[in-house]
CSV table of C-alpha atoms in Angstrom, one decimal:
chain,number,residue,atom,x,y,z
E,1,UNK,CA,0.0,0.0,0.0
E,2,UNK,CA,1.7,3.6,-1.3
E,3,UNK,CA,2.2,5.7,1.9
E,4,UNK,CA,-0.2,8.6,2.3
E,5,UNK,CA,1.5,12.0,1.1
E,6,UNK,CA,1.1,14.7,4.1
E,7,UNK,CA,-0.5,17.7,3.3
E,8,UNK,CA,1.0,20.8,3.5
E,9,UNK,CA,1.1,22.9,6.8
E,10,UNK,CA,-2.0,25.3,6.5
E,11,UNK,CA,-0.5,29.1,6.3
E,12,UNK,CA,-1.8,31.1,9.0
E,13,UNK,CA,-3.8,34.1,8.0
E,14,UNK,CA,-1.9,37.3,7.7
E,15,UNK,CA,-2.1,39.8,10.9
E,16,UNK,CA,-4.2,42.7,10.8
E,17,UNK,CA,-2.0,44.5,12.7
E,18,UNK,CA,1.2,45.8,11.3
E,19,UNK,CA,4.2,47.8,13.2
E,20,UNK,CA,5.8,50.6,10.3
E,21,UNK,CA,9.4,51.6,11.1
E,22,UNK,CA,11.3,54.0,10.1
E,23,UNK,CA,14.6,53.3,11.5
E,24,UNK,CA,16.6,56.3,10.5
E,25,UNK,CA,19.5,57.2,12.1
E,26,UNK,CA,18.4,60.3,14.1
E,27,UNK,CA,15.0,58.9,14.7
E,28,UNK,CA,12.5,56.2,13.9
E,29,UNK,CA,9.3,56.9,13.0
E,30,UNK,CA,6.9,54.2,14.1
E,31,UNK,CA,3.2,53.9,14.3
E,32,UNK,CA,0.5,51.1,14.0
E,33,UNK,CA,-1.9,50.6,10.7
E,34,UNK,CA,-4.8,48.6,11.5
E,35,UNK,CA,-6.9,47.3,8.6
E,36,UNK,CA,-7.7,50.8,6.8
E,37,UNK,CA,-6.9,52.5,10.3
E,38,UNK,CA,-3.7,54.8,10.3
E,39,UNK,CA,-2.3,55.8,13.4
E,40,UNK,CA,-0.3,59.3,13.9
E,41,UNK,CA,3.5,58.4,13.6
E,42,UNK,CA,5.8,59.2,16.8
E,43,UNK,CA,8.9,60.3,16.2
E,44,UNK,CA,11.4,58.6,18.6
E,45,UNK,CA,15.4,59.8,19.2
E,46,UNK,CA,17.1,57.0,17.9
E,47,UNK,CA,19.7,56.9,20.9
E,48,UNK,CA,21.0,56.4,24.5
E,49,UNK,CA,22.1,59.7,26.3
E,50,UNK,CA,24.1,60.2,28.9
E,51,UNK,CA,23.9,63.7,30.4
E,52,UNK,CA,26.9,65.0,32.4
E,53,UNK,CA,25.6,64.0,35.8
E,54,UNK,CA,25.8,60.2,34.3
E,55,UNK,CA,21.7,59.8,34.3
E,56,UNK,CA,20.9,57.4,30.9
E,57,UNK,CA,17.8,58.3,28.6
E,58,UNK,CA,16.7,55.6,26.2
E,59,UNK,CA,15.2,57.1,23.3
E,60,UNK,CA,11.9,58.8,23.9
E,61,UNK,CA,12.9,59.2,28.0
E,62,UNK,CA,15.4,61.5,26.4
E,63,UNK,CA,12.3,64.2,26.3
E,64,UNK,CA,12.6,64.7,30.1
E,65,UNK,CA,16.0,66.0,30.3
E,66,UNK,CA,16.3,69.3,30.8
E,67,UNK,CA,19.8,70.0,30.7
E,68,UNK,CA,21.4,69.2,27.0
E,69,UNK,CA,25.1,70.9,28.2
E,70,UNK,CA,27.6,67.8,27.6
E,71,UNK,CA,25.2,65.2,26.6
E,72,UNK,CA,27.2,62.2,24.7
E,73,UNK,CA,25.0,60.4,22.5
E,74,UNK,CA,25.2,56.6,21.6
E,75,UNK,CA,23.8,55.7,17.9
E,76,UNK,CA,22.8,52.0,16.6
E,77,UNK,CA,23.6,53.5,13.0
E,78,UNK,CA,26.2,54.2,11.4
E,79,UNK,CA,26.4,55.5,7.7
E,80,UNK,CA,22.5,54.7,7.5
E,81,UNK,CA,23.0,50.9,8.7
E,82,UNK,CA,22.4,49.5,11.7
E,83,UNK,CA,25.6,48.4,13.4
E,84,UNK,CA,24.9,48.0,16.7
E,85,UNK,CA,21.8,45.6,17.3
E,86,UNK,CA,23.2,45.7,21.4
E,87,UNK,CA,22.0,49.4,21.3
E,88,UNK,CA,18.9,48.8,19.1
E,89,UNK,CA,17.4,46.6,20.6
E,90,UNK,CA,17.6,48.0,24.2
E,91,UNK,CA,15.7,51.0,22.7
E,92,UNK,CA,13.1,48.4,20.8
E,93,UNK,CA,12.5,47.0,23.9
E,94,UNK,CA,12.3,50.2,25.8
E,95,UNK,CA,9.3,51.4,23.3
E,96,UNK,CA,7.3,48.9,22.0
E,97,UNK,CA,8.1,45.7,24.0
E,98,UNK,CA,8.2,47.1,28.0
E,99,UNK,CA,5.7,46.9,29.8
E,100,UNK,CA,5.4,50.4,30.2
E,101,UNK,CA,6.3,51.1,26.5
E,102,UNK,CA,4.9,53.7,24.9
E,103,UNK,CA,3.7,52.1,21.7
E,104,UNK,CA,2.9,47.8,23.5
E,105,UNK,CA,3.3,45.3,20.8
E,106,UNK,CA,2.9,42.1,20.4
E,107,UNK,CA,4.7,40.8,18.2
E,108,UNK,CA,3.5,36.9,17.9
E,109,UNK,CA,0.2,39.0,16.4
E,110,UNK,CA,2.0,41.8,14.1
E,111,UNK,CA,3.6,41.9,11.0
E,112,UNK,CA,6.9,44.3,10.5
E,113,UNK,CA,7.3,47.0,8.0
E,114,UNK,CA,10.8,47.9,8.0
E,115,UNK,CA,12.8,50.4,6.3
E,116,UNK,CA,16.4,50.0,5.0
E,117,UNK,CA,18.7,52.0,3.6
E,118,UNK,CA,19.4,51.7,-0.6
E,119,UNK,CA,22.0,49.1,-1.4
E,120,UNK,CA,22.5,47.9,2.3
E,121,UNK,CA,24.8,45.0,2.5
E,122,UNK,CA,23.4,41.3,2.3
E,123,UNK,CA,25.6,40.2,5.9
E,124,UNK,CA,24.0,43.5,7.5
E,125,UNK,CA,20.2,42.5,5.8
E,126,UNK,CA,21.1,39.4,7.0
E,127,UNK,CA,21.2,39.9,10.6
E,128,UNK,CA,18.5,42.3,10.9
E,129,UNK,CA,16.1,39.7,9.4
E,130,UNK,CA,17.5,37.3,11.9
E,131,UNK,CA,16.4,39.3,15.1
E,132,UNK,CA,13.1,40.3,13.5
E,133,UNK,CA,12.3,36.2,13.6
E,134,UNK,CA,14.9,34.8,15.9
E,135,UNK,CA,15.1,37.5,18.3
E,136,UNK,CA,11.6,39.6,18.6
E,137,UNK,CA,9.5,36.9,16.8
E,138,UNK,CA,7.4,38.8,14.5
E,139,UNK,CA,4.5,36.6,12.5
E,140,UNK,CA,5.4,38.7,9.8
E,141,UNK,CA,8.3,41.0,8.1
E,142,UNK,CA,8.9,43.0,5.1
E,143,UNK,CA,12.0,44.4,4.8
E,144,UNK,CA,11.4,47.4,2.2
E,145,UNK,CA,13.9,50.1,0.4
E,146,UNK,CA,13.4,53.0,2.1
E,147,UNK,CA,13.0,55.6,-0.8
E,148,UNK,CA,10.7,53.5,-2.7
E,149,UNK,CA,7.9,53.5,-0.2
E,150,UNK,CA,7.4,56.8,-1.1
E,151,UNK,CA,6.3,55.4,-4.4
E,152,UNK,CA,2.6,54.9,-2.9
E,153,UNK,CA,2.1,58.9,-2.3
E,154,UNK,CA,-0.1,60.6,-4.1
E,155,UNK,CA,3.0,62.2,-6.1
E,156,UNK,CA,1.1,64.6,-8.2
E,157,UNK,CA,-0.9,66.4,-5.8
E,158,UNK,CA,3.0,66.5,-3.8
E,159,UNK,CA,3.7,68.4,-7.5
E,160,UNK,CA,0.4,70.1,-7.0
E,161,UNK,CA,-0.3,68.5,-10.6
E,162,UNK,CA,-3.6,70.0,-12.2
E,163,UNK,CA,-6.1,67.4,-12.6
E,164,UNK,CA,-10.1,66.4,-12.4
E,165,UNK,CA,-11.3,66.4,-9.5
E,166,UNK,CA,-11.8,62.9,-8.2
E,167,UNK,CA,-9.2,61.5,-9.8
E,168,UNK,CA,-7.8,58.5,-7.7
E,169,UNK,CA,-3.7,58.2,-6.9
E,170,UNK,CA,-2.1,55.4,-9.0
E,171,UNK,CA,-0.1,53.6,-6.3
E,172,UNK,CA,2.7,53.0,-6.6
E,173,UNK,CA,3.3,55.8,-8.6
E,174,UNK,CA,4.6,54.8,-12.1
E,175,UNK,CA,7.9,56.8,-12.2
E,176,UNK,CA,9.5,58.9,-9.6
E,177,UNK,CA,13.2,60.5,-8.9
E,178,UNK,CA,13.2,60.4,-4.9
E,179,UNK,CA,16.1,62.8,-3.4
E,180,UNK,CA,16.7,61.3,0.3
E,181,UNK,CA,19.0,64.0,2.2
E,182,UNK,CA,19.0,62.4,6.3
E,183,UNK,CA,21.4,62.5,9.2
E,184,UNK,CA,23.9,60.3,8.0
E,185,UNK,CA,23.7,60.9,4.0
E,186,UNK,CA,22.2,61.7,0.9
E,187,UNK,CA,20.2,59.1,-1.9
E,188,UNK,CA,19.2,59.9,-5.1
E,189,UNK,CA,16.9,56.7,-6.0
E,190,UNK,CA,14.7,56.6,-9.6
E,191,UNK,CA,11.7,54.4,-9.0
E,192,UNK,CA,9.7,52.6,-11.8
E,193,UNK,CA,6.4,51.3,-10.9
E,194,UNK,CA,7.6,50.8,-6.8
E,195,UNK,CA,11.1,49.5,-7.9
E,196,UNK,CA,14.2,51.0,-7.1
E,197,UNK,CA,16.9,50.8,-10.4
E,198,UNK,CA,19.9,50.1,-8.0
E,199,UNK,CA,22.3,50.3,-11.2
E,200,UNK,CA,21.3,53.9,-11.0
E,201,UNK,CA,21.4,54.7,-7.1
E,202,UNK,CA,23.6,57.2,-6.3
E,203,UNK,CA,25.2,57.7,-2.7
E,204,UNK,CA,26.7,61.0,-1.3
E,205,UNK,CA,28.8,61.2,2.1
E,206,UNK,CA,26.7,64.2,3.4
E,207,UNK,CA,24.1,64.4,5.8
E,208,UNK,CA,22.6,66.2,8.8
E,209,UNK,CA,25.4,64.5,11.0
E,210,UNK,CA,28.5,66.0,9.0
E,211,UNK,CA,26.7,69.1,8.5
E,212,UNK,CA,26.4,69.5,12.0
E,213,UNK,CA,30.0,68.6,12.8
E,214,UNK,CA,31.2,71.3,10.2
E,215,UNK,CA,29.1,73.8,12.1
E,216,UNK,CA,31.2,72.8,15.4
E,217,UNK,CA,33.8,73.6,14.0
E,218,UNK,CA,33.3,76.8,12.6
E,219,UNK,CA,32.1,77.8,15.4
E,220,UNK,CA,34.8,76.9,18.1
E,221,UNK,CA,37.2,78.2,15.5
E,222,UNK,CA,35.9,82.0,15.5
E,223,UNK,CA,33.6,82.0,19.2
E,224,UNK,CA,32.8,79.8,21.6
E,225,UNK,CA,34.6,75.9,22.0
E,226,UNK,CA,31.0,74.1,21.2
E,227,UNK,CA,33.0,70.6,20.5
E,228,UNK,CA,31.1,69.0,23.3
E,229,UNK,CA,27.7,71.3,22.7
E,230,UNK,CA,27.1,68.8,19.3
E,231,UNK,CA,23.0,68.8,20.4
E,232,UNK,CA,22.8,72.5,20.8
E,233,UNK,CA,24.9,73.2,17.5
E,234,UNK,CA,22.2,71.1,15.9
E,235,UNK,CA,19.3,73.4,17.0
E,236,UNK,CA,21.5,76.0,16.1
E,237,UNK,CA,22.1,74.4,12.7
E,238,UNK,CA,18.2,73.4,12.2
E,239,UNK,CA,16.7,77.0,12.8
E,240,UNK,CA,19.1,79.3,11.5
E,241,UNK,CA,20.6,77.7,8.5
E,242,UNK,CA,19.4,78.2,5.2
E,243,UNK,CA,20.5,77.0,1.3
E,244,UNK,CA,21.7,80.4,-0.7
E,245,UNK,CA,20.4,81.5,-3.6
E,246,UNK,CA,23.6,83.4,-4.3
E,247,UNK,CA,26.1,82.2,-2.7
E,248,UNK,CA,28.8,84.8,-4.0
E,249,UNK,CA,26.8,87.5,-3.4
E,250,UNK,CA,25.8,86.5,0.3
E,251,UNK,CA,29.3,85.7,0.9
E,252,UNK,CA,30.6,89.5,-0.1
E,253,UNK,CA,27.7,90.6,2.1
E,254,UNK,CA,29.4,88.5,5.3
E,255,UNK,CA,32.8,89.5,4.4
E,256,UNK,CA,34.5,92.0,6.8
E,257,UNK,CA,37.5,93.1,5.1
E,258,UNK,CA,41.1,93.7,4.9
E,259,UNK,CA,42.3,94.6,8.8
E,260,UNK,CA,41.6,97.6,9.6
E,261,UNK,CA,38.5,98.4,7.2
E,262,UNK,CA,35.1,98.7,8.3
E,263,UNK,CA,32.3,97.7,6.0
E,264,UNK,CA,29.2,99.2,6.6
E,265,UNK,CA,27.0,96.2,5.0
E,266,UNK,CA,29.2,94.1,7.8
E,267,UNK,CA,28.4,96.2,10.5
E,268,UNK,CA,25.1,96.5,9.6
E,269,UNK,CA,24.7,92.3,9.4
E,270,UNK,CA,24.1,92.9,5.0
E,271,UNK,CA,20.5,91.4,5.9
E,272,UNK,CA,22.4,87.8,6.7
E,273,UNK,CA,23.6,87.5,10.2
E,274,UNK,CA,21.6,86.9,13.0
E,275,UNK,CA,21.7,86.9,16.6
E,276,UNK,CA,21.8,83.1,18.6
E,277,UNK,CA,21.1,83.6,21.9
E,278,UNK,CA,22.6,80.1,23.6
E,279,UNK,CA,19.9,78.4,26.3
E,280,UNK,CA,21.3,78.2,29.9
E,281,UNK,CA,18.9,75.5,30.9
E,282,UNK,CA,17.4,77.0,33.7
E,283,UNK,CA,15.4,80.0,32.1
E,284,UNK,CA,16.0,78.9,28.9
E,285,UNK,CA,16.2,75.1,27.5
E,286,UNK,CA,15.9,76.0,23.8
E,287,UNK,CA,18.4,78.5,21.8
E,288,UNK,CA,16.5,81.4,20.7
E,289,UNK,CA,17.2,83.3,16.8
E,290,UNK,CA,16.6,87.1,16.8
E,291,UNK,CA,17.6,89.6,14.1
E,292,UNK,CA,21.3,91.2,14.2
E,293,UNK,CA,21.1,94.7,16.5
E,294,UNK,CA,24.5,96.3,15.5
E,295,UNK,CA,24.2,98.4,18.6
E,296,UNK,CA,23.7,95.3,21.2
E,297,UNK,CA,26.6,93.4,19.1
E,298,UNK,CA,29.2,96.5,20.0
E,299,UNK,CA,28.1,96.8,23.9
E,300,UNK,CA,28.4,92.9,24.1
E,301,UNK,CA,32.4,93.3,22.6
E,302,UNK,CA,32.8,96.1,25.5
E,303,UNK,CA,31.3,93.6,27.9
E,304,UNK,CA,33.5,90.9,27.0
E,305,UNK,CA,36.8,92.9,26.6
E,306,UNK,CA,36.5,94.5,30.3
E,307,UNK,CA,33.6,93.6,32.5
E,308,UNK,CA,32.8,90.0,31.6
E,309,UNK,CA,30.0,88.3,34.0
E,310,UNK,CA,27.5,91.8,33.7
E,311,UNK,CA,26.1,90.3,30.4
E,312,UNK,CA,22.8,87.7,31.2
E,313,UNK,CA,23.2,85.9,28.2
E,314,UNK,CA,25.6,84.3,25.8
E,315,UNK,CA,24.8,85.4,22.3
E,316,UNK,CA,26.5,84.2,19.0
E,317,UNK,CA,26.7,86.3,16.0
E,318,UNK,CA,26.5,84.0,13.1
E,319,UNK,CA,27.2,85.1,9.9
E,320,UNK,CA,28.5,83.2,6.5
E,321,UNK,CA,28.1,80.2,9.3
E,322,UNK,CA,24.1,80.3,8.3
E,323,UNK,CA,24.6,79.2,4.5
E,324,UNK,CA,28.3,77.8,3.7
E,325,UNK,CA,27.4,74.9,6.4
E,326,UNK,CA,24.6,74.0,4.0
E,327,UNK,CA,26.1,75.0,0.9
E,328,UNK,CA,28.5,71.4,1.5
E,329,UNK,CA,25.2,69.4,0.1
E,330,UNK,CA,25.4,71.0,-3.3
E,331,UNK,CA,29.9,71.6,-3.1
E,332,UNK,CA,30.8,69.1,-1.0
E,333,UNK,CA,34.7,69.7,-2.3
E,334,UNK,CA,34.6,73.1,-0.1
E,335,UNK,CA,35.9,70.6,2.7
E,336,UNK,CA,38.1,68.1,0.8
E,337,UNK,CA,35.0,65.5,-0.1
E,338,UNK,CA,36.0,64.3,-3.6
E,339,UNK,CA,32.4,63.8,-4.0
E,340,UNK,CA,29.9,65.9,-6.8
E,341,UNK,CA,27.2,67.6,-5.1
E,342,UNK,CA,23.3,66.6,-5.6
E,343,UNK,CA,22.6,68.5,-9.0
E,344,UNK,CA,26.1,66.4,-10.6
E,345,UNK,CA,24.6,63.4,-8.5
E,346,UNK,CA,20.8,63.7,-10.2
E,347,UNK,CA,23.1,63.8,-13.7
E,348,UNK,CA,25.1,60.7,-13.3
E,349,UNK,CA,22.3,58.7,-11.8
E,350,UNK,CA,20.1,59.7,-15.2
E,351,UNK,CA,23.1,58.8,-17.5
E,352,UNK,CA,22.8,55.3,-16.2
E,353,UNK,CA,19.4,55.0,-17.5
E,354,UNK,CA,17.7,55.3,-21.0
E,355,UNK,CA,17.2,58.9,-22.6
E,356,UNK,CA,13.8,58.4,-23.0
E,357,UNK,CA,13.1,57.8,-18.9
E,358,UNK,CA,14.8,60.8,-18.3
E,359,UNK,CA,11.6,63.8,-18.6
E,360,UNK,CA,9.3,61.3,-16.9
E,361,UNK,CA,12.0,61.3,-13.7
E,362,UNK,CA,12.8,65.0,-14.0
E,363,UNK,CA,9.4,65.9,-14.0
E,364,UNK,CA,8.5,63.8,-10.9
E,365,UNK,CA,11.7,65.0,-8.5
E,366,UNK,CA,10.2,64.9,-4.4
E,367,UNK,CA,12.7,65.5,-1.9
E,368,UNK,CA,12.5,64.0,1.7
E,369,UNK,CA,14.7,64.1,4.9
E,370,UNK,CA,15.7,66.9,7.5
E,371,UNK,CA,18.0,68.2,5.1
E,372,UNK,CA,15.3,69.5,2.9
E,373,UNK,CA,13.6,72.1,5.3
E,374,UNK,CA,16.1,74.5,5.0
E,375,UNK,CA,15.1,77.5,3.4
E,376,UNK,CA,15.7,77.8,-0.4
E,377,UNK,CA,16.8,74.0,-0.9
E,378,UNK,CA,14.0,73.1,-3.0
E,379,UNK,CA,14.7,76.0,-5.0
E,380,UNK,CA,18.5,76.1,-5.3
E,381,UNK,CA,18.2,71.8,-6.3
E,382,UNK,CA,15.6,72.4,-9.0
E,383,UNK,CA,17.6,75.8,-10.4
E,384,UNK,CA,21.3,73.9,-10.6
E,385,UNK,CA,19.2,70.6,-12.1
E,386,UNK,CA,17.9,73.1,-14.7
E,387,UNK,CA,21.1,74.2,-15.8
E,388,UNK,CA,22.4,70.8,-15.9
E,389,UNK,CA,19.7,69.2,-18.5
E,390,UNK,CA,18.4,69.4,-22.2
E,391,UNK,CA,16.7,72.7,-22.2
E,392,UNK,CA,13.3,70.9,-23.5
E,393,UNK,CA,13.5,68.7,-20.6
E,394,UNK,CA,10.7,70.1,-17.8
E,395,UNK,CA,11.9,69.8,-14.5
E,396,UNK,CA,9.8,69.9,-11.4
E,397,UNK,CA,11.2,69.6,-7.8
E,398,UNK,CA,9.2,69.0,-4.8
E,399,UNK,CA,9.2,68.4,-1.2
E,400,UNK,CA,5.9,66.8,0.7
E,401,UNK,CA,4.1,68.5,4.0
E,402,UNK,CA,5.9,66.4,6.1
E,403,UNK,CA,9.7,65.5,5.0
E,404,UNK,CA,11.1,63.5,8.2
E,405,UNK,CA,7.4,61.4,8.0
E,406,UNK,CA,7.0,60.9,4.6
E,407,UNK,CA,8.6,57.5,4.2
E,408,UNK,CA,6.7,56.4,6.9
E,409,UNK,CA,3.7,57.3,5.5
E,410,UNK,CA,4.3,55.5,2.3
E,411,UNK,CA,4.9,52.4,4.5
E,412,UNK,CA,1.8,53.3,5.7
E,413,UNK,CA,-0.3,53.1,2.4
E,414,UNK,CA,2.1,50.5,2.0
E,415,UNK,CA,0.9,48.7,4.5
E,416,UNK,CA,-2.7,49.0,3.7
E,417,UNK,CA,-2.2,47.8,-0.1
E,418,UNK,CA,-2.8,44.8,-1.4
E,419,UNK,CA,0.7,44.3,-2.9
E,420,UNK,CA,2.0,44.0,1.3
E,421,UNK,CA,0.6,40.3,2.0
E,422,UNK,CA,2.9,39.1,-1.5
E,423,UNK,CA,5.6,40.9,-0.7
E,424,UNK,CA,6.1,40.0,3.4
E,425,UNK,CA,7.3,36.9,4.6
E,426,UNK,CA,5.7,34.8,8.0
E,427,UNK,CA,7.6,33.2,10.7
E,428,UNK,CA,7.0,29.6,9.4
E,429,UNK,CA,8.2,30.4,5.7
E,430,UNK,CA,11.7,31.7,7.5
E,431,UNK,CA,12.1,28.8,9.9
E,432,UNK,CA,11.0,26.4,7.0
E,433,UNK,CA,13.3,27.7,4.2
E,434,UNK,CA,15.9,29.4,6.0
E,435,UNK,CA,17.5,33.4,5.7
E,436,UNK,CA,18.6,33.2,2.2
E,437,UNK,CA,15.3,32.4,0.5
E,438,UNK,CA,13.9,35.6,2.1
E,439,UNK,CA,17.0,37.4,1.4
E,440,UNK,CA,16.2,36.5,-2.3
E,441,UNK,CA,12.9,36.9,-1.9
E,442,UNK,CA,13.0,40.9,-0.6
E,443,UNK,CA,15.7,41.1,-3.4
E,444,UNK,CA,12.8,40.2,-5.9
E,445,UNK,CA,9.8,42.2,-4.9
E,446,UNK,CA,6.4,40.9,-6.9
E,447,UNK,CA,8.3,39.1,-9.1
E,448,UNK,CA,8.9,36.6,-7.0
């Protein structure tokens, strides 16, 4: 008598419950999408601080200190990777797995959305699949490119597209050129129909991190030593930076002449500088930007040059330090980074690609990430790609409501498509087949 053949193990039905992450390197963005339910994203420090009277904060805890002065920040990422899984997943734990956690989850009932970085290495892909299943034990993962889940946007109405009224978002959007400028660098990714074209991914060594840095510098250089101040220098950076329009022209406006000569448009701040009035964290836990007084700045130079200790606050006068700190996204060679900026960047990345692709992508150009919400980037990127390309190619260039939550939404809709349940893989199908078939699995998308 022929043995019976067993019947396949029944797959268990997907969960309607699925956790979207964000997993940047300055902070994850994470938030629960229930059937066609969206929850509001929180945006969670992506860190362990330790403030100078030795008290740890664990991500979001980091909200209750009150004194940033000499706070020394550990980061799980590196680059835009996730190097440190020790780190990670103390601050996993910490919000969604305590059981005071912020954001409970359980993860036996939840599927995982996570994002990754473009091009990511397969040993590093590897191990973060490995404590998703092995470590957490989530009934469900997908392991998605970043940049191309803002695919399932509404991209025209980000372009402000004229259409009928009524007319429904194709998602994922059929062709996009996504610009992602975070903490640790900057992407430029062409998506076709959801799909990355990784031959054509560009990579530049720039982000919020470095730009940050360079500001340090500058500053302890010409006022104040800020080298252990890096999380006040950020706020600094964040509020009063900005991308120039006309860099040459705001630079003769900041320039203060040969020694001895006085320039009236640099005493009179030439409409750039700005006054930075540092926080002392007990009347003030937050840096406050006011316009340049030329009258203030001289009695402050009297104060400090004889009766130092009368003045109530520390104020920085910054200058050219508003727009050359940004100015390293589109010259990164003012430093020594033998890197093109992002207009050269958007030019190779098209010359990998066929001619014909190329008005579809320059027409369809959003830009996400911290980076972007300085004043005048959208406009500086779109008028250096203009110059760059065929004169009857039309180039649009912009940036959604929300830049530091935007791939998270896309996870979101994401998430609620029907394209999620083929694309994610259970807990059975990775104990059954093993970490290479859902490495090659995530590698093909719906093809598979």
């Amino acid at each position: 008598m022929a043995p019976t053949r067993k019947s396949k193990p029944q797959q268990p039905s997907p969960p309607s419950r699925t956790l979207v992450l964000d997993n940047g390197a300055y902070t994850i963005k994470a938030g629960y999408v229930t059937d066609d339910t969206v929850d509001d994203p929180r945006i969670i420090p992506n860190s362990i601080a330790r403030d100078r009277n030795k008290k740890v904060y664990v991500a979001s805890d980091l909200d209750r200190c009150t004194d940033f002065s000499e706070v020394a920040f550990r980061r799980p990422v590196e680059k835009g990777f996730i190097v440190n899984w020790e780190a990670e997943k103390e601050i996993w734990e910490h919000e969604f797995f305590d059981d005071n956690a912020s954001q409970p989850c359980d993860p036996s009932e939840t599927r995982l959305l996570l994002a990754e970085p473009s091009n990511s290495l397969p040993i590093l892909q590897t191990n973060c699949d490995q404590m998703v299943f092995e470590e957490f034990g989530f009934a469900s993962y997908y392991r998605a490119i970043g940049p191309s889940l803002n695919s399932y946007h509404d991209v025209q109405g980000i372009l402000r597209t004229p259409r009928d009224p009524g007319t429904i978002a194709q998602l994922p959007a059929e062709i996009l050129l996504l610009i992602d400028t975070g903490y640790s660098h900057t992407t430029i990714t062409p998506i076709i129909q959801g799909r990355p074209v990784h031959p054509a991914i560009r990579r530049l060594d720039v982000g919020g991190k470095l730009l940050t840095n360079y500001l340090t510098r500058l500053l302890s250089l010409r006022h104040y030593d800020m080298r252990n101040e890096t999380n006040i220098v950020n706020e600094m950076k964040e509020t009063a930076c900005y991308v120039s329009l006309d860099f040459k022209g705001d630079l003769e406006r900041t320039w203060k002449g040969t020694r001895g000569e006085r320039r009236e448009v640099y005493l009179s701040g030439g409409g750039v500088a700005k006054d930075y009035v540092l926080p002392d964290f007990h009347t003030r836990t937050k840096g406050i930007v006011r316009e340049f007084d030329p009258v203030q700045a001289a009695r402050a130079r009297k104060l400090a040059a004889g009766r130092a200790g009368e003045s109530s606050e520390d104020v920085l006068t910054l200058r050219n330090e508003r727009f050359v700190v940004p100015e390293l996204l589109f010259h990164p060679s003012d430093i020594g980074i033998h890197q093109p900026g992002i207009a050269d960047l958007v030019m190779q990345s098209l010359r990998v690609l066929p001619v014909g692709l190329w008005p579809g992508l320059l027409a369809n150009i959003i830009v996400v990430g911290g980076n972007s919400l300085f004043d005048g980037f959208v406009e500086r990127l779109q008028k250096e790609i203009v110059q760059l390309v065929p004169d009857e190619c039309f180039v649009r260039v912009a940036r959604p409501v929300d830049p530091i939550t935007s791939t998270w939404l896309g996870g979101a809709n994401l998430a609620k498509h029907e394209h999620i349940n083929a694309l994610s893989v259970t807990k059975q199908e990775y104990e059954e087949f093993g970490a290479a078939w859902v490495a090659r699995k995530f590698s093909a998308g719906l093809e598979s």
